[in-house]
CSV table of C-alpha atoms in Angstrom, one decimal:
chain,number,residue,atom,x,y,z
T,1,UNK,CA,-7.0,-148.1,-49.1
T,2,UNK,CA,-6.9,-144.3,-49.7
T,3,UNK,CA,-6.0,-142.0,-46.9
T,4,UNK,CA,-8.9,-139.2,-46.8
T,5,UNK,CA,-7.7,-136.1,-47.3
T,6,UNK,CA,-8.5,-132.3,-46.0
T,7,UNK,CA,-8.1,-129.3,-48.0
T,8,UNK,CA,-7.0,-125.9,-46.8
T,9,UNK,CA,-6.8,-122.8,-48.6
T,10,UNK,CA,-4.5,-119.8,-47.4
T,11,UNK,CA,-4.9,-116.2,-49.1
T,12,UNK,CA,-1.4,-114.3,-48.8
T,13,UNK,CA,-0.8,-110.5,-50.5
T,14,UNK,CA,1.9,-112.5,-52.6
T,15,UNK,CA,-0.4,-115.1,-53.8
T,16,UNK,CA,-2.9,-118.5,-52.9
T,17,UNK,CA,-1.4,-121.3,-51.0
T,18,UNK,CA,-3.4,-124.6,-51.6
T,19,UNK,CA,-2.8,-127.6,-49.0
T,20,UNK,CA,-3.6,-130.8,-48.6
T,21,UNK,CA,-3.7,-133.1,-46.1
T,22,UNK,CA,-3.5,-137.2,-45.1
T,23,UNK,CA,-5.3,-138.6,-42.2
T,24,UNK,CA,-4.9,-138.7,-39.2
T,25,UNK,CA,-2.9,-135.5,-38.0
T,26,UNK,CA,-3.1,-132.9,-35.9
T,27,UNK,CA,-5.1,-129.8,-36.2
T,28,UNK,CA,-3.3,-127.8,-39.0
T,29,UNK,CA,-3.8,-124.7,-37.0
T,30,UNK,CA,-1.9,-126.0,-33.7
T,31,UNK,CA,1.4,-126.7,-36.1
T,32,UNK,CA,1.6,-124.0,-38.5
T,33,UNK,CA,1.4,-120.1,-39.3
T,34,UNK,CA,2.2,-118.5,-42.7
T,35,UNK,CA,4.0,-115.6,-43.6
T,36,UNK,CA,5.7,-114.1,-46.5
T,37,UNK,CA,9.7,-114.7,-47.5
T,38,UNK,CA,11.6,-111.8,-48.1
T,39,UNK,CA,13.0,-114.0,-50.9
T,40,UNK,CA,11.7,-113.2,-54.5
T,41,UNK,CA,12.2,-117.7,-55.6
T,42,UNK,CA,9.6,-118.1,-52.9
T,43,UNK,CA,6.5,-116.1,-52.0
T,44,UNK,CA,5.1,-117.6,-49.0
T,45,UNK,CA,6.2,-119.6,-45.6
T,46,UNK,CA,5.4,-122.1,-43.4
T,47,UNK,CA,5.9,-120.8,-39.8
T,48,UNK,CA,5.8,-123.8,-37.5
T,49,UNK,CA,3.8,-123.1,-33.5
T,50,UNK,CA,6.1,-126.2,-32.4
T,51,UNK,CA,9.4,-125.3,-33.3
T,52,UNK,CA,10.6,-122.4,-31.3
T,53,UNK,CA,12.1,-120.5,-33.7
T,54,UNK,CA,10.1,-118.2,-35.2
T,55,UNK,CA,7.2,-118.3,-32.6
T,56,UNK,CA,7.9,-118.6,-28.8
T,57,UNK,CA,6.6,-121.4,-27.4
T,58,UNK,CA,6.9,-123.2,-23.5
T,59,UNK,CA,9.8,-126.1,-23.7
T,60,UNK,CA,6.8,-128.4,-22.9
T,61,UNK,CA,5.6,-128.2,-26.1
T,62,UNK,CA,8.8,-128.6,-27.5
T,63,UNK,CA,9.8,-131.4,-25.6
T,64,UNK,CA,6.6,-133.3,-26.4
T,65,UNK,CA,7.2,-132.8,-30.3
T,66,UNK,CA,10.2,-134.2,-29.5
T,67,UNK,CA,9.0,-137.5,-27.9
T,68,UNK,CA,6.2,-138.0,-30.4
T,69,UNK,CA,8.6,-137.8,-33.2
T,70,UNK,CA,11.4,-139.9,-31.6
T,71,UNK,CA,8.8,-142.4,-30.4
T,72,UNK,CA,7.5,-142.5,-34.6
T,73,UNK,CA,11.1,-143.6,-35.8
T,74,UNK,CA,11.5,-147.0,-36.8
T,75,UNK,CA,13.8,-149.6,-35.0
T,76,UNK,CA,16.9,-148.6,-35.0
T,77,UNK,CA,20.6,-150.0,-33.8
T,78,UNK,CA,23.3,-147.1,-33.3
T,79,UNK,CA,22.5,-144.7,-35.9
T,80,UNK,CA,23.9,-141.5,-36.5
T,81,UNK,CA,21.1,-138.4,-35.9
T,82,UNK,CA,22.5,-135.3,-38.6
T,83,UNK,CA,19.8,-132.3,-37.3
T,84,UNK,CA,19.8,-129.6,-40.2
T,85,UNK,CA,21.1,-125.7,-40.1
T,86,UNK,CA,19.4,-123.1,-38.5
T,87,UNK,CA,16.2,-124.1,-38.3
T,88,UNK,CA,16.4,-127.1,-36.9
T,89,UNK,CA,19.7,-127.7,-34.6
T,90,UNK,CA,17.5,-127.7,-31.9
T,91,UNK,CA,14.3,-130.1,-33.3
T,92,UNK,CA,17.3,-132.4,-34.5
T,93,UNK,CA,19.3,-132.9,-30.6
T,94,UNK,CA,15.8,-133.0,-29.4
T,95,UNK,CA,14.4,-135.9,-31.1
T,96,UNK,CA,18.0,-137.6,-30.4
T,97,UNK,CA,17.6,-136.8,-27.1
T,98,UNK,CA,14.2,-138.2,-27.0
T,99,UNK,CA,15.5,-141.2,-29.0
T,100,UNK,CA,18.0,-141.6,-26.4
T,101,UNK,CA,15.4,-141.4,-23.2
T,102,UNK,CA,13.3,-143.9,-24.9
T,103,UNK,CA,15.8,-146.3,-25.4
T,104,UNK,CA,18.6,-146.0,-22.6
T,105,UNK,CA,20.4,-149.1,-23.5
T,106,UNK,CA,21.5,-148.2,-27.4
T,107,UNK,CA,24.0,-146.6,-28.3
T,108,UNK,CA,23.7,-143.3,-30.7
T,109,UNK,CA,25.0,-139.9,-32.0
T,110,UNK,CA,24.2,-136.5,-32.7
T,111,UNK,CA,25.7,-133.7,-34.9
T,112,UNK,CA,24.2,-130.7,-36.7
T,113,UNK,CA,25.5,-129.2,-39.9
T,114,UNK,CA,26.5,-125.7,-40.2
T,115,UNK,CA,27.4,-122.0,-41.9
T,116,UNK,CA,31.0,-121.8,-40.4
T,117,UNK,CA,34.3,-122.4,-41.4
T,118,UNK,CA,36.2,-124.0,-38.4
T,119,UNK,CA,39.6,-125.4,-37.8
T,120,UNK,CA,37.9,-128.9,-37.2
T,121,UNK,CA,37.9,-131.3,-40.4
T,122,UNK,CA,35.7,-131.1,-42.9
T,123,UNK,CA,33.4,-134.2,-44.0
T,124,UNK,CA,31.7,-133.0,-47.0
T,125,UNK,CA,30.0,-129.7,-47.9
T,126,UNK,CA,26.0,-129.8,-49.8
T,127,UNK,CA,23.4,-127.5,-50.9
T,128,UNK,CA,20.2,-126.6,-50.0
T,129,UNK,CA,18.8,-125.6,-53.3
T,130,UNK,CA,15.5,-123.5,-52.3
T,131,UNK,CA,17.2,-121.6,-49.0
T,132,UNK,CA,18.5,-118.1,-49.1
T,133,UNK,CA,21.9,-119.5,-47.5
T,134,UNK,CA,22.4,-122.7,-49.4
T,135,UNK,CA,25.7,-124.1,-48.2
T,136,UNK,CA,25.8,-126.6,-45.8
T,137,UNK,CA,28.9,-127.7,-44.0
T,138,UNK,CA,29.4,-131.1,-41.5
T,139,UNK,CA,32.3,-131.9,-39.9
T,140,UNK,CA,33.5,-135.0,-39.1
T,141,UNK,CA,31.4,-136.5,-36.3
T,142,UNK,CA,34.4,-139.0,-35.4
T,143,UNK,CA,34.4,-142.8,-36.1
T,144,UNK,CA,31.2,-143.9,-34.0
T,145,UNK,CA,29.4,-141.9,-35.9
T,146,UNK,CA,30.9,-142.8,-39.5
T,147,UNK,CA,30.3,-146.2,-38.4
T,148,UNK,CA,26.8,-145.9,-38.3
T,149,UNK,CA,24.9,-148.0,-40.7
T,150,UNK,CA,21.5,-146.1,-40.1
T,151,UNK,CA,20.8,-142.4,-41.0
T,152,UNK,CA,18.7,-139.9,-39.5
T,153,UNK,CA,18.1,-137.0,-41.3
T,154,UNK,CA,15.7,-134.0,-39.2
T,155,UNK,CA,14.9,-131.1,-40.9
T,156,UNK,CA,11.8,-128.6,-39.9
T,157,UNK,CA,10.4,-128.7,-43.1
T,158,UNK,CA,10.2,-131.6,-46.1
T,159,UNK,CA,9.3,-129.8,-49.7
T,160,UNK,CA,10.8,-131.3,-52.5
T,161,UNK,CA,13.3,-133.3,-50.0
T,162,UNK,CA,16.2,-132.4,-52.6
T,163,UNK,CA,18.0,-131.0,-49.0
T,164,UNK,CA,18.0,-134.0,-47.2
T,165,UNK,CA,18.6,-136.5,-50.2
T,166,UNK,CA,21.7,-134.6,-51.6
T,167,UNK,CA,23.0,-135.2,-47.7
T,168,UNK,CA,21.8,-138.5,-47.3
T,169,UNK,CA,23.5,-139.0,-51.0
T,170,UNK,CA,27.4,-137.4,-49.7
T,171,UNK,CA,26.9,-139.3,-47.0
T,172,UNK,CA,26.7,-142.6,-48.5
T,173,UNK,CA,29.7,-141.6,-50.8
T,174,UNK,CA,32.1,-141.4,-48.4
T,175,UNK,CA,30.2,-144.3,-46.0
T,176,UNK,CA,28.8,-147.2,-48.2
T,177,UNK,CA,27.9,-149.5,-45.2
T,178,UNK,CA,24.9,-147.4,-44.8
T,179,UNK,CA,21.9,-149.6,-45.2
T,180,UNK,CA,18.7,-147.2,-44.4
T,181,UNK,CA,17.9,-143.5,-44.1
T,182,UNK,CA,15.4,-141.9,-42.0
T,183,UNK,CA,13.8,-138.7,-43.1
T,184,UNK,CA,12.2,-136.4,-40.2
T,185,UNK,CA,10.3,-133.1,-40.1
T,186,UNK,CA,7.6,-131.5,-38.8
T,187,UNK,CA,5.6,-131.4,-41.7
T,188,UNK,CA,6.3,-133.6,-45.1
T,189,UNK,CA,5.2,-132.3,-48.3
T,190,UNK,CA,7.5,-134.1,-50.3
T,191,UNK,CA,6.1,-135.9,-53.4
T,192,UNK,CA,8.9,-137.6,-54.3
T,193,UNK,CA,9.2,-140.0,-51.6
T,194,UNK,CA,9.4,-143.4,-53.7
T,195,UNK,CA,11.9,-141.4,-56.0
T,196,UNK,CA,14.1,-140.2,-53.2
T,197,UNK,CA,14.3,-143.9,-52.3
T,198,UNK,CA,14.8,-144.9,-55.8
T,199,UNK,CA,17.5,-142.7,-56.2
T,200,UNK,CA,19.2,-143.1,-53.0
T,201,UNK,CA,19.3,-147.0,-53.4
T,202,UNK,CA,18.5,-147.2,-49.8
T,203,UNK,CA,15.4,-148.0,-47.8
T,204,UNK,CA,14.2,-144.6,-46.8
T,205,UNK,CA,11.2,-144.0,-44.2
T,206,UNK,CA,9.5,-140.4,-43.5
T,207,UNK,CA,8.5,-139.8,-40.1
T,208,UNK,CA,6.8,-136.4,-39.6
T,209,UNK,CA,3.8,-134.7,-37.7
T,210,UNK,CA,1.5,-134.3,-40.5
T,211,UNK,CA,1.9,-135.0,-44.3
T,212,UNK,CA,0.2,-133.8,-47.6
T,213,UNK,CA,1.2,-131.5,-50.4
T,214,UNK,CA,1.0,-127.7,-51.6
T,215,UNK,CA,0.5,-125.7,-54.5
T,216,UNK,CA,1.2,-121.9,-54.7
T,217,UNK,CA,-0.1,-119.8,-57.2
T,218,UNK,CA,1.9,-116.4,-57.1
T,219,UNK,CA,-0.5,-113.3,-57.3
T,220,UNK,CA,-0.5,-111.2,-60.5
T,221,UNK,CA,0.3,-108.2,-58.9
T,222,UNK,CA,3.1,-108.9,-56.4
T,223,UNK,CA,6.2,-107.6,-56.5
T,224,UNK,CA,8.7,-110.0,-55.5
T,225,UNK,CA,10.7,-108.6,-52.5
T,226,UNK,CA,14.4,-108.1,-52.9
T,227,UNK,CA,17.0,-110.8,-50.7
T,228,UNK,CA,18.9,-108.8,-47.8
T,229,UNK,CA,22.5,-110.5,-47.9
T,230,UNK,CA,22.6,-113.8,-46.3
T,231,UNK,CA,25.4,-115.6,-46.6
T,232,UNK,CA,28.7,-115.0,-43.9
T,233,UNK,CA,31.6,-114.2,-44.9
T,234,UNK,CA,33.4,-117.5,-45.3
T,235,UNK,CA,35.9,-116.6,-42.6
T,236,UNK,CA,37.3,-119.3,-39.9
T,237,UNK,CA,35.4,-118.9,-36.6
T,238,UNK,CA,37.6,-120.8,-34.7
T,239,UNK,CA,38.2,-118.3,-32.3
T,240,UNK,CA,34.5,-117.4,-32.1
T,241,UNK,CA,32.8,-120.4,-31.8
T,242,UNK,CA,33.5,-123.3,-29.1
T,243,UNK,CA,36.4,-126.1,-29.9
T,244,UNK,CA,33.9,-129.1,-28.9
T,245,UNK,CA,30.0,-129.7,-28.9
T,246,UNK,CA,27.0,-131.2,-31.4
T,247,UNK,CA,28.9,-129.1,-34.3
T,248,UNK,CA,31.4,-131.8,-34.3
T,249,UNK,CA,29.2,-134.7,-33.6
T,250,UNK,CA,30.2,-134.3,-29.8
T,251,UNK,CA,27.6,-134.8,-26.4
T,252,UNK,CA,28.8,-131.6,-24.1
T,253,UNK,CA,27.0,-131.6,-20.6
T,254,UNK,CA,26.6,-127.6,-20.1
T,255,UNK,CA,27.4,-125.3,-17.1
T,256,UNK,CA,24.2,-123.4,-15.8
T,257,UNK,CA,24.7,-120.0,-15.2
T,258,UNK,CA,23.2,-118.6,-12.0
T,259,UNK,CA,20.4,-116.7,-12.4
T,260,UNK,CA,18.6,-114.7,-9.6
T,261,UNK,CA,14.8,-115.2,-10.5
T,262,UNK,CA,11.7,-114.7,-9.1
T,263,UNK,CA,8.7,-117.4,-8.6
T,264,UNK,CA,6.6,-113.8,-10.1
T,265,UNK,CA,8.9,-113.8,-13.3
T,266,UNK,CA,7.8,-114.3,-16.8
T,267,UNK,CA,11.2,-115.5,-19.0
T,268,UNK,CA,11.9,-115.4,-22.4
T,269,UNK,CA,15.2,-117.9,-23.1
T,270,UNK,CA,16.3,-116.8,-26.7
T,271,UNK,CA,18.5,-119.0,-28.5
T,272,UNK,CA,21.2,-116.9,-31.3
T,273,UNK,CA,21.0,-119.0,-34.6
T,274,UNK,CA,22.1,-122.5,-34.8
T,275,UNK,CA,22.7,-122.4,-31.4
T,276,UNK,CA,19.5,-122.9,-30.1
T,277,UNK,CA,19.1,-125.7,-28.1
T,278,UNK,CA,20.6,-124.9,-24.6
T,279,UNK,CA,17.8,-122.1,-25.1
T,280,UNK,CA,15.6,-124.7,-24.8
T,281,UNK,CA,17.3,-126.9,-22.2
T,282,UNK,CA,17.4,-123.5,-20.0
T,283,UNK,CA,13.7,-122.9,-20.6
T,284,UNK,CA,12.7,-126.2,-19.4
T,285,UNK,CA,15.1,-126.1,-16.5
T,286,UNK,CA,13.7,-122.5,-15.4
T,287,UNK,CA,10.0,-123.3,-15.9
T,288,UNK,CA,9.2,-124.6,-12.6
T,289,UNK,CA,10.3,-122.0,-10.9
T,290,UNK,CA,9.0,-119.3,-12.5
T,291,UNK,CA,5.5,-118.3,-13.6
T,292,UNK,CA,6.3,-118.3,-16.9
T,293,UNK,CA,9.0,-119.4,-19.3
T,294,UNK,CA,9.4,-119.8,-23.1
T,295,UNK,CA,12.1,-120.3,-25.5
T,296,UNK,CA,12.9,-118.7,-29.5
T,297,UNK,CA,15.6,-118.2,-31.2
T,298,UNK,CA,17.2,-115.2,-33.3
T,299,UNK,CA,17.4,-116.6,-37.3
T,300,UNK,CA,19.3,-115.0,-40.7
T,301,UNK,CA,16.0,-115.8,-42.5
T,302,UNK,CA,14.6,-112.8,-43.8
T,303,UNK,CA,10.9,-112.8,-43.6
T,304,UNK,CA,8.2,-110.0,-44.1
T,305,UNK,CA,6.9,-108.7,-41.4
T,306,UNK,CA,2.7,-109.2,-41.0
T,307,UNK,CA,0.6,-112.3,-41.0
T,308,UNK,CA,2.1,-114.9,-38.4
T,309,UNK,CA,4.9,-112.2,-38.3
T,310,UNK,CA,3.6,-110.0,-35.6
T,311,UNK,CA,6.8,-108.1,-35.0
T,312,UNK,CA,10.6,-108.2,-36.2
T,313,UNK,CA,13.8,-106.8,-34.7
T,314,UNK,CA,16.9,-106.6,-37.4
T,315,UNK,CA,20.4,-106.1,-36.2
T,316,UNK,CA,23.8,-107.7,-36.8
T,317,UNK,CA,25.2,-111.6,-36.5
T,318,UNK,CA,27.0,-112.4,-33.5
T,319,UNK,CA,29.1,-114.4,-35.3
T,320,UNK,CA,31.3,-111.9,-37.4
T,321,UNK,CA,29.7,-112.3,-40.9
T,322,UNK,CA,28.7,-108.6,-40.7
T,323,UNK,CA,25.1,-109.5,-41.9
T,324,UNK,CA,21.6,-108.6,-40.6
T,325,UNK,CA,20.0,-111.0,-38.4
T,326,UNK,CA,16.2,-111.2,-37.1
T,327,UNK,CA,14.2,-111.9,-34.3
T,328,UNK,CA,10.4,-112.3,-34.7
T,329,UNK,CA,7.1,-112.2,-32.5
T,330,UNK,CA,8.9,-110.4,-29.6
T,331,UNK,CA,7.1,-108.3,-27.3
T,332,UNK,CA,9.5,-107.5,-24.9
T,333,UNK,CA,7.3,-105.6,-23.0
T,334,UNK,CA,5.9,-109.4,-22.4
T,335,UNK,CA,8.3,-110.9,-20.3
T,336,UNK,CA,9.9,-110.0,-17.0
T,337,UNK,CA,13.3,-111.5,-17.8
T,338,UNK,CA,15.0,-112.0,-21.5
T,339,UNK,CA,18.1,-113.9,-21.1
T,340,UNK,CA,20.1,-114.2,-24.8
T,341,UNK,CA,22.3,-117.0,-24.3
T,342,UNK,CA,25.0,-117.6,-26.8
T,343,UNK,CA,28.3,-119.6,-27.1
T,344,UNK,CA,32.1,-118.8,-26.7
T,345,UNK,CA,32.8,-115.4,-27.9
T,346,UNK,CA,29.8,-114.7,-29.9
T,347,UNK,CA,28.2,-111.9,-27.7
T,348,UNK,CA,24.9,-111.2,-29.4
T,349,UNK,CA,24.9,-107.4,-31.0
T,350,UNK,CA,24.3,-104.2,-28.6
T,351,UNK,CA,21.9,-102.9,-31.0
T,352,UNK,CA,19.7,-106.7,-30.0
T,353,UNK,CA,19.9,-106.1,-26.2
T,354,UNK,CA,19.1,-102.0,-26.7
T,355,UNK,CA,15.9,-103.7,-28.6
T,356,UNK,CA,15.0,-105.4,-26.0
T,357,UNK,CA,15.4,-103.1,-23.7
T,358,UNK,CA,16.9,-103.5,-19.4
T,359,UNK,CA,15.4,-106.5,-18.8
T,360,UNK,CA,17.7,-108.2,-21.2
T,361,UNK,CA,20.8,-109.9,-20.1
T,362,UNK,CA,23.2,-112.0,-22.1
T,363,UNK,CA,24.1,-115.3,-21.1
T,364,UNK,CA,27.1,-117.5,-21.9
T,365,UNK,CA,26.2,-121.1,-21.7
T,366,UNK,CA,29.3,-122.9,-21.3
T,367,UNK,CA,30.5,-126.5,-21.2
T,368,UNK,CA,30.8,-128.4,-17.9
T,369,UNK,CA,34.6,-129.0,-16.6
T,370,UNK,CA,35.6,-132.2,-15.2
């Protein structure tokens, strides 16, 4: 039997976005927003409400995308959970973490891939054809990990899933025990599904919130914006970044900073690129306590501001790749309390906590000592 489907048409200044959509899902409104890339092979973007990185949004609703997606995966024994660089580093630990809660007796692991050249050894290196910082790094998780014979891929978004399969493809290269590859994301798209599968030579299953497909017709009278530089610098972060944690496949119980707040406060916890997360553990931890508390993230991606773009703040990386960074939907004027965590040495950029003015305080989230 046919799925029904909804239709949804979205008018942007660089052209018509045309979606469609399988039954059941949730209201299309409560998952996504739509904005402009300030990236001339791509006129338009999906700007997810449950994500937390473009959009603040309470931990709640984060953690609750979490368990509904972890709670969709299929049964699994010890896989290996791979989340996917920036956007998702924090979707991806969620849904293992979720994974985890629902099933405290297996076994799993958890790694993100990354921008940044490290000391630690390097797995395999792949490309994410359609981003404005292709190159993806992953680091060898340790042999638990590589032992796994199931794969779980999360990713906010799944287009043409060319990102995920060319992963899930070095992978299996280097690890041909694996016997099945889950695909996760927020929203699916993807229309190549059977061919992914066909190509991997795997059993491959797509879990997401809501699935369908697009078409974008660009407008005749747009002018492509030009791409800001995005890609680092290539050089070794070692002393930047921390020695151990999910970059390197590893489970790090973190230190809490304390925090003098009040019951009256309203807290924004912002994450600084991949290293989002502990923004959102600290959100969750902090919300009830405080009147208010809700977690973001600072991003590379250069989008347009307008649309689901309210506001935008550019200043520098805090990670020493000398290139412009973003924050979006910001007010800071909002919020009581901004704390900016970040990790080892990367203090986030003077010109971001002058933005956000003297409520702003950086905080260092560090990991636990025995």
């Amino acid at each position: 039997m046919t799925s029904a489907l909804t239709f949804h048409t979205v008018n942007l200044p660089s052209g018509t976005l045309k979606l469609w959509l399988e039954r059941p899902h949730p209201p299309l409104d409560t998952l996504l927003d739509y904005a402009m890339r300030q990236n001339p092979r791509r006129g338009f973007l999906f700007v997810s409400r449950v994500l937390g990185k473009h959009i603040p949004i309470s931990p709640a609703v984060a953690a609750r995308t979490y368990t509904q997606l972890a709670a969709a995966l299929p049964p699994l024994t010890a896989p290996h959970f791979i989340g996917l660089a920036e956007t998702a580093t924090a979707l991806g630990e969620g849904v293992y973490h979720a994974w985890r809660e629902q099933h405290p007796d297996q076994t799993a692991t958890f790694q993100h891939t990354t921008r940044y050249q490290t000391w630690h050894p390097l797995l395999l290196r792949f490309d994410e054809p359609h981003s404005h910082a292709p190159a993806h790094l992953l680091y060898d998780p340790g042999p638990a990990a590589r032992a796994a014979t199931e794969l779980v891929l999360v990713d906010d978004e799944l287009s043409t899933g060319t990102t995920l399969e060319n992963l899930a493809r070095e992978w299996r290269s280097l690890h041909p025990h694996l016997r099945r590859v889950v695909m996760v994301s927020l929203t699916d798209w993807c229309s190549r599904r059977s061919e992914i599968q066909e190509r991997l030579g795997l059993p491959v299953t797509f879990v997401s919130l809501t699935r369908g497909g697009y078409d974008f017709t660009p407008a005749a009278d747009w002018q492509p914006p030009q791409l800001p530089a995005v890609a680092g610098n290539g050089a070794d972060k070692s002393a930047l970044l921390p020695a151990s944690g999910p970059r390197y496949g590893q489970d790090v119980e973190l230190s809490w900073p304390e925090l003098s707040l009040s019951p009256t406060d309203r807290v924004l916890v912002l994450g600084t690129g991949e290293y989002q997360y502990p923004a959102f553990a600290l959100a969750q931890r902090l919300e009830p306590d405080v009147f208010a508390s809700v977690f973001s993230a600072t991003t590379r991606s250069p989008v347009l501001e307008g649309l689901a773009m309210a506001r935008k703040f550019s200043f520098s990386d805090n990670v020493g790749d000398g290139i412009a960074n973003y924050l979006y939907n910001v007010d800071p004027d909002a919020y009581t309390r901004i704390l900016v965590t970040y990790e080892g040495r990367c203090l986030p950029d003077s010109a971001l906590m002058t933005l956000l003015g003297d409520r702003a305080q950086a905080v260092r989230i560090s990991p636990l000592e025995a």
